[in-house]
Amino acid sequence: MNRLKNQRVYLAGAIDRAKDRGKGWREEISPFLKELGVIVFNPIIKPSEIGLEDQDTHNLKAKMKKQQRYEELSNMMKVIRSVDLRLVDISDFMIVNLDLDVHPCGTLEEIFWASRQKKPIIVHMVQGKQNAPDWLFGVIPHQ
């Protein structure tokens, strides 16, 4: 019996400051999940054209910062944040890749958002469980 079939998973992890823009681990795990019949929500490859986080978007955000176009950047990020949190809303569970060497601002909000909704959260801690932020032990069961 496959209890994961037709379940929806959100893949949370750093994008903004990750060297590979967060693609590698998502591309690695997605085929396995899809083979199990899991519907994968990958914030890099969104199910719509709204709130994209592709290379063009990254370049545009960097340009906006450089040109101090903070209002435009803020408006763009509000859309991205809204779409990503909506994907968390419609997910049944979450898989998180957490690397403390890469600032996980959005990832942490997504974890807390899913936790408030009582969704199962599976965390891969790159540096090992013993190095997880203490706060997470109050949010996610350590098992």
XYZ file of N, CA, C and O in Angstrom:
572
model
N 0.841 -1.184 0.000
C 0.000 0.000 0.000
C 0.883 1.244 0.000
O 1.798 1.373 0.800
N 0.613 2.160 -0.896
C 1.391 3.386 -1.008
C 0.594 4.542 -0.408
O -0.260 5.121 -1.066
N 0.901 4.888 0.820
C 0.160 5.950 1.510
C 0.525 7.336 0.995
O -0.148 8.307 1.315
N 1.595 7.438 0.214
C 1.998 8.735 -0.303
C 1.372 9.074 -1.656
O 1.428 10.219 -2.093
N 0.774 8.077 -2.308
C 0.200 8.306 -3.628
C -0.841 9.428 -3.572
O -1.725 9.426 -2.709
N -0.690 10.371 -4.484
C -1.563 11.544 -4.619
C -1.436 12.553 -3.482
O -2.222 13.490 -3.404
N -0.463 12.356 -2.596
C -0.186 13.366 -1.580
C 0.645 14.473 -2.228
O 1.393 14.239 -3.174
N 0.521 15.673 -1.694
C 1.245 16.820 -2.245
C 2.342 17.232 -1.278
O 2.083 17.391 -0.087
N 3.555 17.414 -1.817
C 4.696 17.808 -0.999
C 5.250 19.136 -1.501
O 5.305 19.385 -2.706
N 5.642 19.970 -0.565
C 6.323 21.221 -0.893
C 7.791 21.034 -0.539
O 8.120 20.587 0.568
N 8.673 21.381 -1.475
C 10.118 21.243 -1.260
C 10.692 22.590 -0.827
O 10.900 23.485 -1.652
N 10.932 22.732 0.466
C 11.417 23.991 1.026
C 12.928 23.949 1.193
O 13.494 22.929 1.593
N 13.562 25.049 0.906
C 15.009 25.172 1.070
C 15.468 26.465 0.429
O 14.752 27.067 -0.383
N 16.646 26.888 0.795
C 17.177 28.162 0.306
C 17.244 28.197 -1.216
O 17.578 27.207 -1.864
N 16.900 29.339 -1.756
C 17.012 29.595 -3.193
C 17.872 30.832 -3.399
O 18.859 30.812 -4.121
N 17.481 31.886 -2.740
C 18.065 33.212 -2.948
C 19.594 33.231 -2.889
O 20.241 33.805 -3.748
N 20.173 32.597 -1.900
C 21.624 32.664 -1.709
C 22.327 31.320 -1.906
O 23.520 31.212 -1.652
N 21.585 30.321 -2.350
C 22.195 29.009 -2.601
C 23.007 29.075 -3.893
O 22.595 29.709 -4.864
N 24.150 28.404 -3.894
C 25.047 28.437 -5.057
C 24.357 27.967 -6.327
O 24.532 28.543 -7.389
N 23.561 26.919 -6.222
C 22.882 26.376 -7.408
C 21.439 26.852 -7.488
O 20.630 26.274 -8.200
N 21.108 27.913 -6.722
C 19.762 28.471 -6.671
C 18.747 27.445 -6.144
O 17.569 27.514 -6.419
N 19.261 26.452 -5.397
C 18.402 25.461 -4.766
C 17.899 24.372 -5.696
O 17.013 23.603 -5.327
N 18.469 24.294 -6.885
C 17.983 23.326 -7.883
C 18.428 21.896 -7.612
O 17.648 20.966 -7.761
N 19.685 21.706 -7.250
C 20.291 20.382 -7.186
C 19.526 19.365 -6.374
O 19.146 18.306 -6.883
N 19.294 19.652 -5.113
C 18.624 18.668 -4.254
C 17.185 18.445 -4.691
O 16.674 17.329 -4.596
N 16.538 19.501 -5.204
C 15.160 19.348 -5.671
C 15.095 18.457 -6.907
O 14.206 17.619 -7.029
N 16.025 18.652 -7.829
C 16.071 17.817 -9.035
C 16.415 16.370 -8.692
O 15.966 15.447 -9.368
N 17.180 16.177 -7.633
C 17.582 14.831 -7.209
C 16.421 14.060 -6.573
O 16.221 12.880 -6.849
N 15.635 14.717 -5.738
C 14.582 14.015 -4.998
C 13.259 13.930 -5.763
O 12.479 13.004 -5.552
N 13.004 14.860 -6.654
C 11.704 14.907 -7.349
C 11.355 13.627 -8.109
O 10.226 13.127 -7.984
N 12.274 13.044 -8.908
C 11.907 11.813 -9.624
C 11.502 10.673 -8.680
O 10.554 9.937 -8.960
N 12.199 10.544 -7.556
C 11.867 9.513 -6.570
C 10.457 9.721 -6.032
O 9.657 8.788 -5.946
N 10.132 10.962 -5.678
C 8.809 11.266 -5.138
C 7.723 11.033 -6.177
O 6.676 10.455 -5.881
N 7.993 11.454 -7.398
C 6.999 11.271 -8.466
C 6.765 9.792 -8.757
O 5.644 9.387 -9.059
N 7.811 8.994 -8.635
C 7.681 7.547 -8.819
C 6.727 6.945 -7.781
O 6.038 5.955 -8.056
N 6.690 7.536 -6.615
C 5.787 7.092 -5.548
C 4.372 7.647 -5.732
O 3.495 7.360 -4.917
N 4.185 8.466 -6.759
C 2.872 9.049 -7.009
C 2.622 10.333 -6.246
O 1.487 10.804 -6.156
N 3.689 10.914 -5.691
C 3.572 12.163 -4.942
C 3.537 13.334 -5.928
O 4.281 13.353 -6.913
N 2.687 14.289 -5.652
C 2.615 15.519 -6.445
C 3.602 16.494 -5.819
O 3.487 16.838 -4.634
N 4.595 16.913 -6.607
C 5.697 17.726 -6.083
C 5.473 19.202 -6.397
O 5.290 19.578 -7.554
N 5.495 20.008 -5.346
C 5.477 21.456 -5.507
C 6.890 21.976 -5.262
O 7.389 21.960 -4.138
N 7.510 22.402 -6.330
C 8.870 22.911 -6.314
C 8.784 24.414 -6.531
O 8.317 24.859 -7.579
N 9.222 25.232 -5.570
C 9.082 26.679 -5.717
C 9.896 27.271 -6.877
O 9.634 28.392 -7.293
N 10.838 26.507 -7.408
C 11.612 26.994 -8.558
C 10.816 26.788 -9.846
O 10.888 27.578 -10.774
N 10.059 25.692 -9.889
C 9.231 25.375 -11.057
C 7.780 25.446 -10.597
O 7.189 24.451 -10.196
N 7.215 26.621 -10.615
C 5.869 26.817 -10.088
C 4.820 26.313 -11.075
O 5.046 26.279 -12.276
N 3.643 25.943 -10.556
C 2.577 25.458 -11.432
C 1.885 26.577 -12.216
O 0.943 26.333 -12.939
N 2.345 27.813 -12.049
C 1.792 28.941 -12.807
C 2.930 29.886 -13.179
O 4.066 29.708 -12.751
N 2.611 30.885 -13.946
C 3.615 31.878 -14.362
C 3.776 32.989 -13.324
O 4.590 33.883 -13.494
N 3.008 32.917 -12.266
C 3.041 33.957 -11.238
C 4.069 33.588 -10.177
O 4.118 32.464 -9.702
N 4.913 34.542 -9.778
C 5.863 34.331 -8.693
C 7.044 33.455 -9.055
O 7.596 32.778 -8.180
N 7.437 33.469 -10.314
C 8.553 32.628 -10.744
C 9.853 33.014 -10.039
O 10.074 34.182 -9.715
N 10.697 32.013 -9.819
C 12.007 32.247 -9.208
C 13.099 31.634 -10.072
O 13.974 30.939 -9.589
N 13.047 31.919 -11.353
C 14.046 31.399 -12.281
C 15.263 32.328 -12.335
O 15.334 33.320 -11.604
N 16.194 32.014 -13.198
C 17.430 32.803 -13.305
C 17.136 34.236 -13.736
O 17.759 35.172 -13.246
N 16.176 34.411 -14.631
C 15.821 35.776 -15.069
C 15.307 36.605 -13.899
O 15.658 37.776 -13.754
N 14.476 35.984 -13.056
C 13.954 36.682 -11.880
C 15.095 37.047 -10.931
O 15.145 38.161 -10.409
N 16.014 36.105 -10.722
C 17.163 36.370 -9.849
C 17.982 37.544 -10.378
O 18.365 38.431 -9.616
N 18.232 37.550 -11.672
C 18.996 38.643 -12.279
C 18.280 39.973 -12.118
O 18.912 41.002 -11.823
N 16.971 39.965 -12.316
C 16.192 41.189 -12.172
C 16.221 41.693 -10.731
O 16.367 42.892 -10.482
N 16.104 40.785 -9.766
C 16.159 41.186 -8.356
C 17.514 41.796 -8.016
O 17.585 42.812 -7.317
N 18.586 41.198 -8.525
C 19.934 41.736 -8.280
C 20.074 43.131 -8.891
O 20.663 44.033 -8.273
N 19.530 43.319 -10.070
C 19.572 44.625 -10.741
C 18.793 45.666 -9.938
O 19.250 46.796 -9.752
N 17.616 45.273 -9.444
C 16.809 46.192 -8.637
C 17.553 46.617 -7.381
O 17.526 47.788 -6.997
N 18.228 45.662 -6.732
C 19.007 46.004 -5.533
C 20.126 46.969 -5.879
O 20.338 47.970 -5.190
N 20.836 46.657 -6.941
C 21.971 47.499 -7.352
C 21.513 48.923 -7.670
O 22.193 49.891 -7.341
N 20.346 49.034 -8.284
C 19.811 50.345 -8.661
C 18.945 50.956 -7.560
O 18.329 51.995 -7.762
N 18.914 50.303 -6.409
C 18.155 50.757 -5.245
C 16.664 50.941 -5.563
O 16.001 51.830 -5.047
N 16.130 50.043 -6.362
C 14.702 50.055 -6.725
C 13.961 49.142 -5.745
O 13.374 48.136 -6.109
N 14.006 49.540 -4.486
C 13.521 48.690 -3.412
C 12.001 48.523 -3.413
O 11.502 47.479 -3.005
N 11.270 49.530 -3.845
C 9.811 49.412 -3.886
C 9.400 48.333 -4.889
O 8.533 47.506 -4.594
N 10.036 48.318 -6.052
C 9.745 47.301 -7.066
C 10.129 45.907 -6.560
O 9.388 44.936 -6.758
N 11.288 45.829 -5.915
C 11.746 44.555 -5.361
C 10.771 44.058 -4.296
O 10.406 42.880 -4.275
N 10.337 44.960 -3.453
C 9.383 44.603 -2.406
C 8.095 44.056 -3.018
O 7.572 43.024 -2.576
N 7.590 44.723 -4.031
C 6.353 44.269 -4.685
C 6.544 42.902 -5.331
O 5.663 42.041 -5.244
N 7.700 42.680 -5.967
C 7.979 41.392 -6.592
C 8.058 40.292 -5.541
O 7.485 39.213 -5.700
N 8.739 40.567 -4.437
C 8.909 39.559 -3.399
C 7.610 39.259 -2.667
O 7.398 38.139 -2.208
N 6.729 40.221 -2.569
C 5.422 39.959 -1.952
C 4.647 38.930 -2.761
O 3.977 38.063 -2.195
N 4.746 39.016 -4.081
C 4.061 38.042 -4.943
C 4.706 36.667 -4.785
O 4.017 35.659 -4.604
N 6.035 36.617 -4.844
C 6.747 35.342 -4.698
C 6.418 34.710 -3.350
O 6.097 33.522 -3.265
N 6.477 35.490 -2.294
C 6.173 34.989 -0.949
C 4.746 34.458 -0.884
O 4.496 33.368 -0.349
N 3.811 35.198 -1.436
C 2.413 34.799 -1.409
C 2.192 33.469 -2.143
O 1.500 32.579 -1.637
N 2.799 33.327 -3.315
C 2.650 32.093 -4.085
C 3.276 30.921 -3.336
O 2.688 29.842 -3.233
N 4.478 31.118 -2.803
C 5.151 30.032 -2.084
C 4.367 29.595 -0.848
O 4.214 28.392 -0.590
N 3.854 30.543 -0.095
C 3.087 30.185 1.088
C 1.757 29.522 0.710
O 1.271 28.649 1.428
N 1.210 29.897 -0.431
C -0.003 29.218 -0.904
C 0.294 27.767 -1.268
O -0.508 26.866 -1.005
N 1.484 27.531 -1.851
C 1.882 26.155 -2.156
C 2.044 25.340 -0.875
O 1.703 24.159 -0.839
N 2.535 25.978 0.184
C 2.603 25.300 1.483
C 1.180 24.981 1.949
O 0.911 23.871 2.422
N 0.266 25.945 1.799
C -1.132 25.740 2.203
C -1.737 24.498 1.568
O -2.443 23.743 2.232
N -1.507 24.312 0.284
C -2.177 23.217 -0.426
C -1.372 21.919 -0.418
O -1.794 20.920 -0.987
N -0.226 21.941 0.248
C 0.583 20.722 0.394
C 0.068 19.889 1.556
O -0.513 20.413 2.503
N 0.317 18.581 1.471
C -0.044 17.681 2.564
C 1.109 17.493 3.541
O 0.888 17.185 4.705
N 2.330 17.654 3.039
C 3.515 17.573 3.894
C 4.643 18.351 3.234
O 4.509 18.837 2.113
N 5.734 18.498 3.965
C 6.846 19.295 3.485
C 8.159 18.550 3.683
O 8.350 17.873 4.697
N 9.029 18.675 2.698
C 10.405 18.202 2.838
C 11.282 19.443 2.771
O 11.139 20.272 1.870
N 12.184 19.558 3.756
C 13.034 20.735 3.872
C 14.498 20.333 3.785
O 14.924 19.388 4.451
N 15.245 21.060 2.984
C 16.698 20.923 2.961
C 17.245 22.161 3.653
O 17.123 23.273 3.132
N 17.806 21.975 4.837
C 18.272 23.101 5.627
C 19.789 23.058 5.753
O 20.344 22.112 6.306
N 20.430 24.076 5.217
C 21.886 24.214 5.245
C 22.207 25.512 5.957
O 21.876 26.601 5.463
N 22.820 25.415 7.131
C 23.092 26.609 7.927
C 24.143 27.525 7.308
O 24.295 28.662 7.747
N 24.835 27.060 6.287
C 25.806 27.912 5.598
C 25.137 28.828 4.578
O 25.788 29.690 3.993
N 23.844 28.606 4.346
C 23.085 29.415 3.389
C 21.896 30.010 4.140
O 21.099 29.273 4.720
N 21.776 31.324 4.124
C 20.707 31.996 4.881
C 19.330 31.521 4.416
O 18.977 31.674 3.256
N 18.530 30.952 5.346
C 17.248 30.345 4.971
C 16.021 31.186 5.350
O 15.075 30.682 5.932
N 16.011 32.450 5.051
C 14.931 33.345 5.504
C 13.541 32.827 5.134
O 12.704 32.598 5.998
N 13.267 32.641 3.847
C 11.959 32.161 3.412
C 11.680 30.746 3.884
O 10.542 30.400 4.217
N 12.708 29.921 3.909
C 12.565 28.530 4.340
C 12.038 28.458 5.767
O 11.153 27.654 6.070
N 12.573 29.285 6.638
C 12.120 29.273 8.033
C 10.654 29.675 8.131
O 9.881 29.054 8.859
N 10.264 30.691 7.373
C 8.845 31.074 7.408
C 7.967 29.932 6.904
O 6.908 29.651 7.476
N 8.400 29.258 5.849
C 7.633 28.135 5.318
C 7.509 27.003 6.334
O 6.435 26.403 6.484
N 8.588 26.729 7.072
C 8.543 25.713 8.128
C 7.522 26.103 9.190
O 6.674 25.299 9.595
N 7.582 27.339 9.653
C 6.675 27.785 10.710
C 5.232 27.815 10.208
O 4.303 27.483 10.940
N 5.050 28.193 8.948
C 3.716 28.237 8.330
C 3.114 26.825 8.314
O 1.960 26.625 8.700
N 3.901 25.862 7.840
C 3.431 24.466 7.777
C 3.201 23.904 9.177
O 2.246 23.155 9.407
N 4.053 24.247 10.126
C 3.911 23.776 11.504
C 2.602 24.264 12.105
O 1.895 23.499 12.769
N 2.257 25.516 11.876
C 1.003 26.060 12.399
C -0.203 25.323 11.821
O -1.258 25.273 12.443
N -0.019 24.767 10.614
C -1.099 24.014 9.974
C -1.047 22.530 10.333
O -1.796 21.729 9.780
N -0.134 22.184 11.237
C 0.006 20.809 11.725
C 0.353 19.818 10.616
O -0.084 18.671 10.625
N 1.146 20.257 9.661
C 1.552 19.387 8.556
C 2.836 18.648 8.921
O 3.709 19.213 9.585
N 2.970 17.409 8.480
C 4.234 16.698 8.699
C 5.370 17.419 7.964
O 5.197 17.847 6.817
N 6.491 17.538 8.649
C 7.654 18.223 8.084
C 8.863 17.307 8.255
O 9.200 16.908 9.372
N 9.483 16.981 7.144
C 10.698 16.157 7.151
C 11.859 17.090 6.840
O 11.851 17.785 5.821
N 12.851 17.113 7.727
C 13.991 18.017 7.545
C 15.261 17.228 7.304
O 15.584 16.308 8.063
N 15.963 17.597 6.249
C 17.332 17.120 6.043
C 18.231 18.266 6.484
O 18.233 19.332 5.881
N 18.930 18.052 7.582
C 19.823 19.073 8.140
C 21.227 18.775 7.636
O 21.833 17.777 8.047
N 21.737 19.595 6.741
C 23.031 19.352 6.106
C 24.125 19.151 7.156
O 24.960 18.252 7.026
N 24.113 19.950 8.196
C 25.151 19.866 9.233
C 24.829 18.840 10.323
O 25.555 18.729 11.298
N 23.754 18.110 10.182
C 23.385 17.099 11.170
C 22.437 17.655 12.222
O 22.433 18.848 12.514
N 21.634 16.754 12.783
C 20.625 17.140 13.775
C 21.236 17.896 14.953
O 20.647 18.844 15.468
N 22.430 17.482 15.370
C 23.061 18.116 16.537
C 23.365 19.597 16.312
O 23.579 20.335 17.266
N 23.356 20.057 15.067
C 23.629 21.461 14.767
C 22.378 22.232 14.357
O 22.472 23.395 13.961
N 21.219 21.589 14.454
C 19.970 22.279 14.109
C 19.749 23.429 15.083
O 20.090 23.332 16.269
N 19.169 24.525 14.610
C 18.852 25.627 15.520
C 17.941 25.135 16.645
O 16.997 24.368 16.393
N 18.216 25.547 17.858
C 17.450 25.102 19.026
C 15.951 25.326 18.834
O 15.141 24.496 19.236
N 15.576 26.439 18.228
C 14.174 26.776 18.054
C 13.415 25.691 17.306
O 12.255 25.406 17.605
N 14.087 25.045 16.340
C 13.420 24.003 15.555
C 12.990 22.818 16.396
O 12.005 22.147 16.087
N 13.714 22.553 17.472
C 13.340 21.438 18.357
C 11.989 21.700 19.054
O 11.318 20.763 19.466
N 11.612 22.967 19.134
C 10.305 23.321 19.682
C 9.214 23.357 18.628
O 8.044 23.510 18.954
N 9.600 23.220 17.379
C 8.662 23.321 16.256
C 8.398 21.972 15.598
O 7.264 21.633 15.286
N 9.446 21.193 15.408
C 9.377 19.944 14.659
C 9.805 18.783 15.561
O 10.861 18.868 16.202
N 9.057 17.692 15.606
C 9.508 16.537 16.377
C 10.887 16.076 15.857
O 11.083 15.969 14.662
N 11.810 15.833 16.754
C 13.186 15.528 16.343
C 13.321 14.157 15.691
O 14.310 13.888 15.024
N 12.325 13.280 15.841
C 12.405 11.944 15.273
C 12.392 12.011 13.771
O 12.789 11.151 13.076
